[in-house]
mmCIF file of C-alpha atoms and ligand atoms in Angstrom:
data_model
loop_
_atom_site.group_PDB
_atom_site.id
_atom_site.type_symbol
_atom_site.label_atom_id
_atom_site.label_comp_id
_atom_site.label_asym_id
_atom_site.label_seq_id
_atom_site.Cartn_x
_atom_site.Cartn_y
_atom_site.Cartn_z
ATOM 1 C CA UNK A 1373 -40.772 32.056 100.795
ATOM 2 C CA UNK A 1374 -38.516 29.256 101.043
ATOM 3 C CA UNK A 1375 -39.254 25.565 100.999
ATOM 4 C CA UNK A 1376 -38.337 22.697 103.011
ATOM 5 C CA UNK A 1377 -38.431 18.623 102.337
ATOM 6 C CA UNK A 1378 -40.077 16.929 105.147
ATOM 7 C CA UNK A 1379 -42.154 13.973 103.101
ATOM 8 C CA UNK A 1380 -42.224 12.825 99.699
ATOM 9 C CA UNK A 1381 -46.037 14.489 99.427
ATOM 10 C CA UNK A 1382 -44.235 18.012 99.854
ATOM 11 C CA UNK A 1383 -43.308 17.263 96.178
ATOM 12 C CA UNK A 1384 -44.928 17.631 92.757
ATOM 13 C CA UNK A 1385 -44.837 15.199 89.838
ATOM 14 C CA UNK A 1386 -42.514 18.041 88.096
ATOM 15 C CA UNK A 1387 -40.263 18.516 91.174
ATOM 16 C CA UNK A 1388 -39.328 14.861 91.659
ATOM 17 C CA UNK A 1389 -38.910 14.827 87.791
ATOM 18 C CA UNK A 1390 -36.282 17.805 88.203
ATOM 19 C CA UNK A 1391 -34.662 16.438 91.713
ATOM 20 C CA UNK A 1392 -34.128 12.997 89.212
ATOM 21 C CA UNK A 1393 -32.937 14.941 86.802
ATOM 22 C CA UNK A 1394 -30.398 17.488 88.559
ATOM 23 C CA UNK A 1395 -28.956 14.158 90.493
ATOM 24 C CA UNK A 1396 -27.985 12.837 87.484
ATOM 25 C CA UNK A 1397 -25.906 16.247 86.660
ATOM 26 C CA UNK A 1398 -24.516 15.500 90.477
ATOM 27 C CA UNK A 1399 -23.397 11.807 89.719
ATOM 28 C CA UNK A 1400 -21.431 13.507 86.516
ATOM 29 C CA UNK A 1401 -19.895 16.221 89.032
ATOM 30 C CA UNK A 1402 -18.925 13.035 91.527
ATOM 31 C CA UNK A 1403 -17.368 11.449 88.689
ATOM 32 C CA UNK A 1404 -14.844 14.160 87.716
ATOM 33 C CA UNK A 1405 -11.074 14.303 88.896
ATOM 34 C CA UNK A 1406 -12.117 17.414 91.011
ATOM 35 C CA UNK A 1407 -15.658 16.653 92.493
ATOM 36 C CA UNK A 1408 -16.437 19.919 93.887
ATOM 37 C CA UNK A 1409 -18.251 23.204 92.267
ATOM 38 C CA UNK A 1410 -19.103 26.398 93.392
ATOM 39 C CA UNK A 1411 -22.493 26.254 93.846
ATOM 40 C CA UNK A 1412 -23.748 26.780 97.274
ATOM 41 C CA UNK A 1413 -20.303 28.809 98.214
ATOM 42 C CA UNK A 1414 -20.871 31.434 100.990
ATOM 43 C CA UNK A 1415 -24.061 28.970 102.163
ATOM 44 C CA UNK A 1416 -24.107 27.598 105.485
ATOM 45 C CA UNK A 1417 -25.894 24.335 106.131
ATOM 46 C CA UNK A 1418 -26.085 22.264 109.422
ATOM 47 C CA UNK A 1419 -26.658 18.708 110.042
ATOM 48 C CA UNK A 1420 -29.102 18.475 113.558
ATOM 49 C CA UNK A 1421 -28.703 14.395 114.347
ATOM 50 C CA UNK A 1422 -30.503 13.268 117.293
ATOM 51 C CA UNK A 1423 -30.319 9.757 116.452
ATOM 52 C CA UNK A 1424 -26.714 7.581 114.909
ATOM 53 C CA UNK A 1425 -26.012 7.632 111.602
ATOM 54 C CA UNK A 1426 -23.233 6.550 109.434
ATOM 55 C CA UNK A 1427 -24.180 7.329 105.919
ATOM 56 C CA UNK A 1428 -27.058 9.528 106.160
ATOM 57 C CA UNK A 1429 -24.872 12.237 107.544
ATOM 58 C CA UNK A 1430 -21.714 11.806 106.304
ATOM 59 C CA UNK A 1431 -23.238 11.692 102.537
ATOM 60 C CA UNK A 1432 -25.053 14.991 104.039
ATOM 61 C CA UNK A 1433 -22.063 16.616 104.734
ATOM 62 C CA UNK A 1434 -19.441 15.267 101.785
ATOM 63 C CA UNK A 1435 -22.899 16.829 99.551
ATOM 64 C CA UNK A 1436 -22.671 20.388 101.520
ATOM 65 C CA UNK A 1437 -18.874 20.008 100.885
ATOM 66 C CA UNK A 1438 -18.752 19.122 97.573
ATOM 67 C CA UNK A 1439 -21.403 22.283 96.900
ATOM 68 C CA UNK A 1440 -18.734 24.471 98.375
ATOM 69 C CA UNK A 1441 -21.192 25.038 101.373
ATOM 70 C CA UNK A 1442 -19.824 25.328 105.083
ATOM 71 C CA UNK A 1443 -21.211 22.584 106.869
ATOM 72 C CA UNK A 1444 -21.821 22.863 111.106
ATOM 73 C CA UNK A 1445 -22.877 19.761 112.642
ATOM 74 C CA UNK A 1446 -24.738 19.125 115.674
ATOM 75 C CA UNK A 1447 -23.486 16.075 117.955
ATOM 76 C CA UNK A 1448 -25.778 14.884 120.530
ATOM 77 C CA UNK A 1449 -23.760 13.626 123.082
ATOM 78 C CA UNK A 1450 -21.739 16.889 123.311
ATOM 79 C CA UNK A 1451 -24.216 19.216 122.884
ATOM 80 C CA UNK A 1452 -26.463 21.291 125.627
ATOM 81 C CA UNK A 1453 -29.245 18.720 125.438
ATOM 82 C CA UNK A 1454 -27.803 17.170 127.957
ATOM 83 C CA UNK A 1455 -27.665 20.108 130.318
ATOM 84 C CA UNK A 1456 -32.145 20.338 129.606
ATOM 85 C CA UNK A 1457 -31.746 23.091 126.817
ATOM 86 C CA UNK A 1458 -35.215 22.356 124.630
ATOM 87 C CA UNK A 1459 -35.390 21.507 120.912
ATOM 88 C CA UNK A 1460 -36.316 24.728 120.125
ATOM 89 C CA UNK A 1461 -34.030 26.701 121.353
ATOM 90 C CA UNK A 1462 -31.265 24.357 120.126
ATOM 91 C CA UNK A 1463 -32.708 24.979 116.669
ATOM 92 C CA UNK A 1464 -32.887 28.634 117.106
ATOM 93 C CA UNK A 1465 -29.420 28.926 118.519
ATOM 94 C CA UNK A 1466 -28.280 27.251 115.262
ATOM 95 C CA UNK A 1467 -30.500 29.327 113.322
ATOM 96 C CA UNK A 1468 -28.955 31.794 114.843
ATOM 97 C CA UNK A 1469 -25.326 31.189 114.349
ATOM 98 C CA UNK A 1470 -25.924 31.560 110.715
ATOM 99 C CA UNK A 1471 -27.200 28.198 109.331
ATOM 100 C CA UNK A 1472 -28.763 28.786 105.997
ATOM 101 C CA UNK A 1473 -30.247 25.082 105.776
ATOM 102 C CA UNK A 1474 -31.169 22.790 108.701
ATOM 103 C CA UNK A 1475 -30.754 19.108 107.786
ATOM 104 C CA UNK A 1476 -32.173 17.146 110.697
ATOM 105 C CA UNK A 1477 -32.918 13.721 111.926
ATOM 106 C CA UNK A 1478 -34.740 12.657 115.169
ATOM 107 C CA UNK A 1479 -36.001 9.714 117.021
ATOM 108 C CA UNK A 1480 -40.089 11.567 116.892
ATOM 109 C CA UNK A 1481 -42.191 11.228 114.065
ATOM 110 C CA UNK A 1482 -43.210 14.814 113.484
ATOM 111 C CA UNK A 1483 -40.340 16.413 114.916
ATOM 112 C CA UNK A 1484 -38.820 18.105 111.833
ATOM 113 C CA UNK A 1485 -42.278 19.461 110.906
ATOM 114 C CA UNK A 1486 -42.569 21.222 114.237
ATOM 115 C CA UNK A 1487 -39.245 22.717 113.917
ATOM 116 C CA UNK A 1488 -39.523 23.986 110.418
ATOM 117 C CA UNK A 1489 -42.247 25.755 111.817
ATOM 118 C CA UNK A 1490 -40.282 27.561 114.190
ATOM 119 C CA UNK A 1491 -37.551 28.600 112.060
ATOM 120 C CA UNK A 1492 -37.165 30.774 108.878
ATOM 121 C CA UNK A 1493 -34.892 28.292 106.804
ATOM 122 C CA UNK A 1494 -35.500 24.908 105.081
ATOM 123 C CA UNK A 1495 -35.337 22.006 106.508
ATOM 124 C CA UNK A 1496 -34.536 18.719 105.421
ATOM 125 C CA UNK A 1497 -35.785 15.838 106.802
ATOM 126 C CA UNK A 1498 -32.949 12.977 107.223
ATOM 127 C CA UNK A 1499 -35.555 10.968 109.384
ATOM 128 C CA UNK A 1500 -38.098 11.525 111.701
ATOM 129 C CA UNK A 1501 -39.073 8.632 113.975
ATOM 130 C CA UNK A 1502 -40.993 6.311 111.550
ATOM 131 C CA UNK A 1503 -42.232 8.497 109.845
ATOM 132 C CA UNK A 1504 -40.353 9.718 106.534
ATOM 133 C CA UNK A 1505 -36.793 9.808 105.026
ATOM 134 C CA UNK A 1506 -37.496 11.513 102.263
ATOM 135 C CA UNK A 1507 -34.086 11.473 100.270
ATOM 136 C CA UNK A 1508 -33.397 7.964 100.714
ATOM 137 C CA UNK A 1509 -36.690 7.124 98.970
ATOM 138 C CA UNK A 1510 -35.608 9.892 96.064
ATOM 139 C CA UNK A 1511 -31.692 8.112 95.979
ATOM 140 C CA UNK A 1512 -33.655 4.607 95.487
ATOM 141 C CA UNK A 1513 -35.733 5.376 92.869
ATOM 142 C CA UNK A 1514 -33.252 6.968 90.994
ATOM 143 C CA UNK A 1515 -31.091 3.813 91.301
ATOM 144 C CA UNK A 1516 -33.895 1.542 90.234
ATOM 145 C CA UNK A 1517 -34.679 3.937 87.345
ATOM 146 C CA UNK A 1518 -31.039 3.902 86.040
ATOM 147 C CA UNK A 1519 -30.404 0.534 86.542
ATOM 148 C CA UNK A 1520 -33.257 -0.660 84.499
ATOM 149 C CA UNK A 1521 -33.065 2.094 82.084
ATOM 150 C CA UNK A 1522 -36.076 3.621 82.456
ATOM 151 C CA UNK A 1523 -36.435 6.745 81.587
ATOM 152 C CA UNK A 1524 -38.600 9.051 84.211
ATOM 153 C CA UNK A 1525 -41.058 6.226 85.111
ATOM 154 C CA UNK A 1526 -40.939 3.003 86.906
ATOM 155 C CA UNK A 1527 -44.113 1.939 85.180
ATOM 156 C CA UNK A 1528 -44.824 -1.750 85.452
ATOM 157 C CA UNK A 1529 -41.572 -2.695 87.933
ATOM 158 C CA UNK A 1530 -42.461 -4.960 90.535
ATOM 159 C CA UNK A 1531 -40.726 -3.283 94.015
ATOM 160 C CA UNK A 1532 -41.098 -6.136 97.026
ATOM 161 C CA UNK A 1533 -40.432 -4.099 100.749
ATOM 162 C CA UNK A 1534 -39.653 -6.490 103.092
ATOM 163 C CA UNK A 1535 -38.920 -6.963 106.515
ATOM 164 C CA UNK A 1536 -40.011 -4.146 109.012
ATOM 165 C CA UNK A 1537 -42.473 -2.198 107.653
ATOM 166 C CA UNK A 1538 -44.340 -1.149 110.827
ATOM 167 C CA UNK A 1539 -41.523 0.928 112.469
ATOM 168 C CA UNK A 1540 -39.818 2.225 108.556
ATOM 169 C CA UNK A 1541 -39.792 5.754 107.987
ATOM 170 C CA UNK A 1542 -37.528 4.799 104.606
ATOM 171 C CA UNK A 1543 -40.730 2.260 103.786
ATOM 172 C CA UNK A 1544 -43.053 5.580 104.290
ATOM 173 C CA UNK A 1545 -41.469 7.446 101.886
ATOM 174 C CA UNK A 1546 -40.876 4.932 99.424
ATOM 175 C CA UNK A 1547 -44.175 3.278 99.185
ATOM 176 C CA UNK A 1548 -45.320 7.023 98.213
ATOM 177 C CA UNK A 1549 -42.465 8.061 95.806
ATOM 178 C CA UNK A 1550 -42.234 4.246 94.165
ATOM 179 C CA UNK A 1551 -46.025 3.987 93.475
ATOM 180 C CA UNK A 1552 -46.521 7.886 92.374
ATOM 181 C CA UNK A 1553 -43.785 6.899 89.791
ATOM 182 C CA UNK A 1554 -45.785 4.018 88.367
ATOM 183 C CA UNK A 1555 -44.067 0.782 90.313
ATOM 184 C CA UNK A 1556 -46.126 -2.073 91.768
ATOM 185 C CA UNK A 1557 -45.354 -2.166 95.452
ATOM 186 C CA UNK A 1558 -45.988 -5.343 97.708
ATOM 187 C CA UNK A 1559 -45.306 -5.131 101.605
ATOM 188 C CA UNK A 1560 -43.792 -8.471 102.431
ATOM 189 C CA UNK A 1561 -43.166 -9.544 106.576
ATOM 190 C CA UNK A 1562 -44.926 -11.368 109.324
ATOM 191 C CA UNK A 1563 -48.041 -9.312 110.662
ATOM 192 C CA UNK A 1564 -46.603 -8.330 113.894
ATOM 193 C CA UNK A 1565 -44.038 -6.148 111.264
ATOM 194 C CA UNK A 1566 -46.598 -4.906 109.382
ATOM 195 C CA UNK A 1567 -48.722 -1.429 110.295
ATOM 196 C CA UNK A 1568 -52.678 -3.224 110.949
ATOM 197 C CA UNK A 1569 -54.377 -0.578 109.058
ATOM 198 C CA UNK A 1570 -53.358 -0.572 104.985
ATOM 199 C CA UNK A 1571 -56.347 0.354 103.545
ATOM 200 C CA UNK A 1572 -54.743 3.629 102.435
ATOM 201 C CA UNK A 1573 -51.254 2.349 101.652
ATOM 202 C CA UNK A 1574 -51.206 2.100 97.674
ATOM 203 C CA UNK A 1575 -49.531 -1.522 98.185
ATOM 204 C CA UNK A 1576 -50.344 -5.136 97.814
ATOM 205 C CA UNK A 1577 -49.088 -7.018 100.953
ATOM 206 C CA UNK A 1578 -48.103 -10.863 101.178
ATOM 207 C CA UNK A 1579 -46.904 -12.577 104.290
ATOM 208 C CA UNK A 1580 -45.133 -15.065 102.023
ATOM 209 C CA UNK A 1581 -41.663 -13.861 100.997
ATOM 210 C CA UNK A 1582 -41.216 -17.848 99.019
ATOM 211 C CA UNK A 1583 -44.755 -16.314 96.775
ATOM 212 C CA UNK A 1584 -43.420 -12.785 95.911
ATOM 213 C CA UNK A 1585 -40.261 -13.783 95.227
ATOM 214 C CA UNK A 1586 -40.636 -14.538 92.028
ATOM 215 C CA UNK A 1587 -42.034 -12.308 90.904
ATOM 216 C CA UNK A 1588 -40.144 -8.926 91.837
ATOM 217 C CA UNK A 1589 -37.641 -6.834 90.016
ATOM 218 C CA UNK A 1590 -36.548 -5.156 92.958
ATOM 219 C CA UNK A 1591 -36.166 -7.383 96.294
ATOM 220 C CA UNK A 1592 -35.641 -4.300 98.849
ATOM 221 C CA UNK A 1593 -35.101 -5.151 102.281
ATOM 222 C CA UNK A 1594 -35.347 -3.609 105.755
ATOM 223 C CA UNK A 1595 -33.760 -3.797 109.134
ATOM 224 C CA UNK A 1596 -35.357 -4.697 112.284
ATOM 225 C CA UNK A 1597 -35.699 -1.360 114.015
ATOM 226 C CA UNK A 1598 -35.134 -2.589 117.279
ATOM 227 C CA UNK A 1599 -34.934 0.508 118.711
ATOM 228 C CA UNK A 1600 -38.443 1.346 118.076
ATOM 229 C CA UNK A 1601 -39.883 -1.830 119.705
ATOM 230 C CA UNK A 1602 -41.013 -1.554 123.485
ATOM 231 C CA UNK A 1603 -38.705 -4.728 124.485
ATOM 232 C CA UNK A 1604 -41.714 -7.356 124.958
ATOM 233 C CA UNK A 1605 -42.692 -7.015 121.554
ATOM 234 C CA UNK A 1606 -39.462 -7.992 120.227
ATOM 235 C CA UNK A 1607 -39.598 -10.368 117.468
ATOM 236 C CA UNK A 1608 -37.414 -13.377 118.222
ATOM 237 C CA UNK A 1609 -34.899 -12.608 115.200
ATOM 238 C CA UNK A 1610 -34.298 -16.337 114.619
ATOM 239 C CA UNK A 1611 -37.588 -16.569 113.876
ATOM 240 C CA UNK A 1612 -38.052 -14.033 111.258
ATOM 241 C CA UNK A 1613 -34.507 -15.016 109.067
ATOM 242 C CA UNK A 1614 -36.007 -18.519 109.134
ATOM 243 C CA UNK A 1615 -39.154 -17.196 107.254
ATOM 244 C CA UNK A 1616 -37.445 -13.700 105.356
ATOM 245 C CA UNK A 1617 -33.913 -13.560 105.506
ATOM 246 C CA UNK A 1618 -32.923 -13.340 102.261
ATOM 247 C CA UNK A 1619 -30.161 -15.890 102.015
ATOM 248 C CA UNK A 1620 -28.737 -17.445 98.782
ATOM 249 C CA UNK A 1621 -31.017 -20.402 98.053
ATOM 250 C CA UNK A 1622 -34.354 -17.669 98.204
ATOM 251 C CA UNK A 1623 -32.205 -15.660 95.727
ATOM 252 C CA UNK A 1624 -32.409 -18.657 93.813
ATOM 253 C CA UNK A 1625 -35.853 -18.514 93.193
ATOM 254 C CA UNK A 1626 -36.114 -14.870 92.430
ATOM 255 C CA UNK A 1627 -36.008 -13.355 88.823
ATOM 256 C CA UNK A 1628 -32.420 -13.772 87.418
ATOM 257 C CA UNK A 1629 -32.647 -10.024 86.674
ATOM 258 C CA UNK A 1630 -33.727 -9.058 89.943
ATOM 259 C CA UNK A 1631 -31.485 -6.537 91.979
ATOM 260 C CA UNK A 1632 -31.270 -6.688 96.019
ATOM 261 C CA UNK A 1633 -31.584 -3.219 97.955
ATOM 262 C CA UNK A 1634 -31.217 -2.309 101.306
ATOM 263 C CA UNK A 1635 -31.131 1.386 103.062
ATOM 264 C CA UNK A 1636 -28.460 0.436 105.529
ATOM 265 C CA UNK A 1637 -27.085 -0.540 107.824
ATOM 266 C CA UNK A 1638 -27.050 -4.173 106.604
ATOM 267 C CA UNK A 1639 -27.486 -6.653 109.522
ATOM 268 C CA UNK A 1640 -25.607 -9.011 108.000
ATOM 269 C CA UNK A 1641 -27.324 -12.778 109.086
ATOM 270 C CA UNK A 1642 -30.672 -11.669 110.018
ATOM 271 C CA UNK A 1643 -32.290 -9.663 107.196
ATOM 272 C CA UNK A 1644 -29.936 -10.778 104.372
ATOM 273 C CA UNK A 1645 -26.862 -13.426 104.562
ATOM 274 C CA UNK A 1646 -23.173 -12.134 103.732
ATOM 275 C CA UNK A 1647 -23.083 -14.108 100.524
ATOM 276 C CA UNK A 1648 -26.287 -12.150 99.427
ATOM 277 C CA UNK A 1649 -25.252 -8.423 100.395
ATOM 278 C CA UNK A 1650 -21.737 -8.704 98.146
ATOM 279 C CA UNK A 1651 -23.517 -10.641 95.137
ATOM 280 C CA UNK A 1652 -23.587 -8.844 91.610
ATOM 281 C CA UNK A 1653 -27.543 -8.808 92.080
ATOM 282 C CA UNK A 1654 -26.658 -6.506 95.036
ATOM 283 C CA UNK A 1655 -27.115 -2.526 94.885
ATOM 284 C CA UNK A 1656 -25.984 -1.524 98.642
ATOM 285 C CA UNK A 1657 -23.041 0.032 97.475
ATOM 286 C CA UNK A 1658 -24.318 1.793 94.566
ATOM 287 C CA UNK A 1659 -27.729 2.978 96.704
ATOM 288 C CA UNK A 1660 -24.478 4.643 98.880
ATOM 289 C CA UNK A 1661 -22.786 6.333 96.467
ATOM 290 C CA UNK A 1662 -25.804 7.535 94.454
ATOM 291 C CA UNK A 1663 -27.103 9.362 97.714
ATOM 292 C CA UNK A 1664 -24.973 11.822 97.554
ATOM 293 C CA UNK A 1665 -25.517 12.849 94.092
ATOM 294 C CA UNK A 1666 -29.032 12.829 94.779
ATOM 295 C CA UNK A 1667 -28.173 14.914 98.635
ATOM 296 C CA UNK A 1668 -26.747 17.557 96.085
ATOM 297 C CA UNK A 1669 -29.409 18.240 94.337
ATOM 298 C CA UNK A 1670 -31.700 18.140 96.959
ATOM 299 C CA UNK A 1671 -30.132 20.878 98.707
ATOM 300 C CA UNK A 1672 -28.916 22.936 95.652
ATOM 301 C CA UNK A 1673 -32.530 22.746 94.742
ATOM 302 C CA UNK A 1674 -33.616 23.929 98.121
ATOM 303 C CA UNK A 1675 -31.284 26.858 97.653
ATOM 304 C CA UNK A 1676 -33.567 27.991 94.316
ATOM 305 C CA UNK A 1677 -30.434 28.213 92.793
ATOM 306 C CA UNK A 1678 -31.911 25.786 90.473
ATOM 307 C CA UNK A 1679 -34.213 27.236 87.527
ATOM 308 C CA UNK A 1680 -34.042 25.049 84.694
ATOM 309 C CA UNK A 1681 -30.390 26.395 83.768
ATOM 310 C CA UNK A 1682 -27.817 23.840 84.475
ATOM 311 C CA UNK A 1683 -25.291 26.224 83.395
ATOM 312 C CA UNK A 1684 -25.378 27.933 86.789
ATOM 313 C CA UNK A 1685 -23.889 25.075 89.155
ATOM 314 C CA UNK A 1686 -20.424 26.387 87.905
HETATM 315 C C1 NCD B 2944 -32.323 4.031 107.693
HETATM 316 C C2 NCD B 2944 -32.828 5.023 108.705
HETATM 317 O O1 NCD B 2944 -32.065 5.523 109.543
HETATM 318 O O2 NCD B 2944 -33.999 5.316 108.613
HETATM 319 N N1 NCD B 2944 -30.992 4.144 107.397
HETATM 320 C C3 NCD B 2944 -30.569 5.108 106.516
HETATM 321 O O3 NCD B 2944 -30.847 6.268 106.679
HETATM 322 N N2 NCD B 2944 -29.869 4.704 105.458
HETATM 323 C C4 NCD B 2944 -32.757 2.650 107.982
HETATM 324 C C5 NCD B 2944 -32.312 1.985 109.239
HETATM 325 O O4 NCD B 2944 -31.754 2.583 110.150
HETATM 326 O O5 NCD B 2944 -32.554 0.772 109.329
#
């Protein structure tokens, strides 16, 4: 029986504790003159990307690569799509090619379930309308963790989301992951931005970014997902950096030992100002190249090749 990854609730306590921990082994493999072992050699795994992405995919791939895995990869615009061939029978066809491991992103939330459910591989989810991304919420906490130094836990960190909350699968799978691990999550954004119903959300939500400033430890913002929004009920963008853009001054005011995070890609001027994106408080970068320590494990795990015996990645 093999597993896939579609949402953070697919895992236990003791698998995120193990995913944490075999990235970690992943980030010392990155590190080395040579990053590249054995692993997954002989392994096939396709990326299936309905929707752009730059880093998502490409850490995806350099992950497979650097696993020793044969990587296929599925490109929209010159695939059969456009000739009417169905979503299932493009995943079967790759199924059928030989792809051990589906990693797969589309524009409906959902999507990747129903798939998975068609096929007998795993699948990862890189993003399914707005509903989950389950490994960028796993490649942020592990950043947090390590940059505060704290252990297996964020107990007692104060984690402000900001921005776009309504149309964010990475917000979906965060606010799960952050909160199971102990952190203190407030929603911060106008309430057009923010889903109506939160009685189930384990958050605290403001609509004051100046109030929760101050107190956060981790100030992580989203982009506008204006791809998601039927055009009349665009946000005037102008309007929303007046009130949330995190810009220099705001920083200001914020926790001296606060860090900034941001899934990418960075819209430099609306959600956060240049200055803010490069400054030493920043984490962009390091959110970047963490994910695809963190991509490794995930699909090494995946594989079962994992069991508690390290020894066995080379
Ligand atoms: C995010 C996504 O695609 O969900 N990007 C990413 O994967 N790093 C966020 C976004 O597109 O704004």
């Amino acid at each position: 029986m093999h597993r896939s990854l579609v949402s953070i609730s697919d895992l236990t306590d003791e698998d995120i504790t193990e995913l944490m921990e075999l990235s970690r082994v992943f980030f010392e493999v990155n590190s080395r003159d040579i990053p590249k072992v054995p692993a997954l050699r002989g392994k096939t795994v396709a990326t299936l990307f309905f929707e752009n992405s730059t880093r998502t995919r490409l850490s995806f791939e350099l992950a497979a690569t650097r696993l020793s895995a044969d990587v296929l990869t599925f490109t929209l615009a010159s695939s059969s799509v456009s000739k009417g061939e169905s979503l299932r029978d493009t995943a079967e066809t790759i199924e059928s090619l030989g792809a051990d491991l589906i990693v797969m992103r589309h524009f409906s939330s959902g999507s990747v379930q129903l798939v998975s459910s068609w096929l007998d591989i795993p699948l990862v989810n890189a993003g399914d309308g707005a509903h989950e991304h389950p490994t960028q919420a796993l490649l942020d906490a592990v950043t947090i963790m390590d940059h505060f130094e704290a252990g297996k836990r964020l107990d007692g960190i104060e984690v402000a989301i900001i921005g776009d909350v309504l149309h964010s699968r990475v917000a979906r799978s965060n606010v799960q992951l952050l909160s199971r691990l102990g952190a203190r999550v407030t929603l911060v954004g106008p309430p057009a931005l923010l889903p109506t119903d939160l009685s189930l959300w384990p958050v605290k939500v403001s609509n004051s970014l100046e109030e929760v400033l101050p107190l956060c430890d981790v100030i992580y913002l989203l982009r506008i997902q204006s791809e998601r929004f039927s055009e009349s009920l665009m946000p005037s963008l102008a309007e929303f950096s007046k009130d949330f853009a995190l810009t220099h001054d705001r920083l200001g005011r914020a926790k001296k030992t606060a860090i900034v995070m941001h899934p990418g890609p960075i819209i430099r001027g609306v959600e956060i100002t240049a200055e803010v994106a490069d400054s030493p408080q920043s984490l962009i970068r390091k959110q970047v190249s963490n994910g695809v320590g963190v991509r490794m494990a995930v699909l090494y795990w995946l594989f079962g090749a994992y069991q508690g015996r390290l020894e066995s990645i080379w």
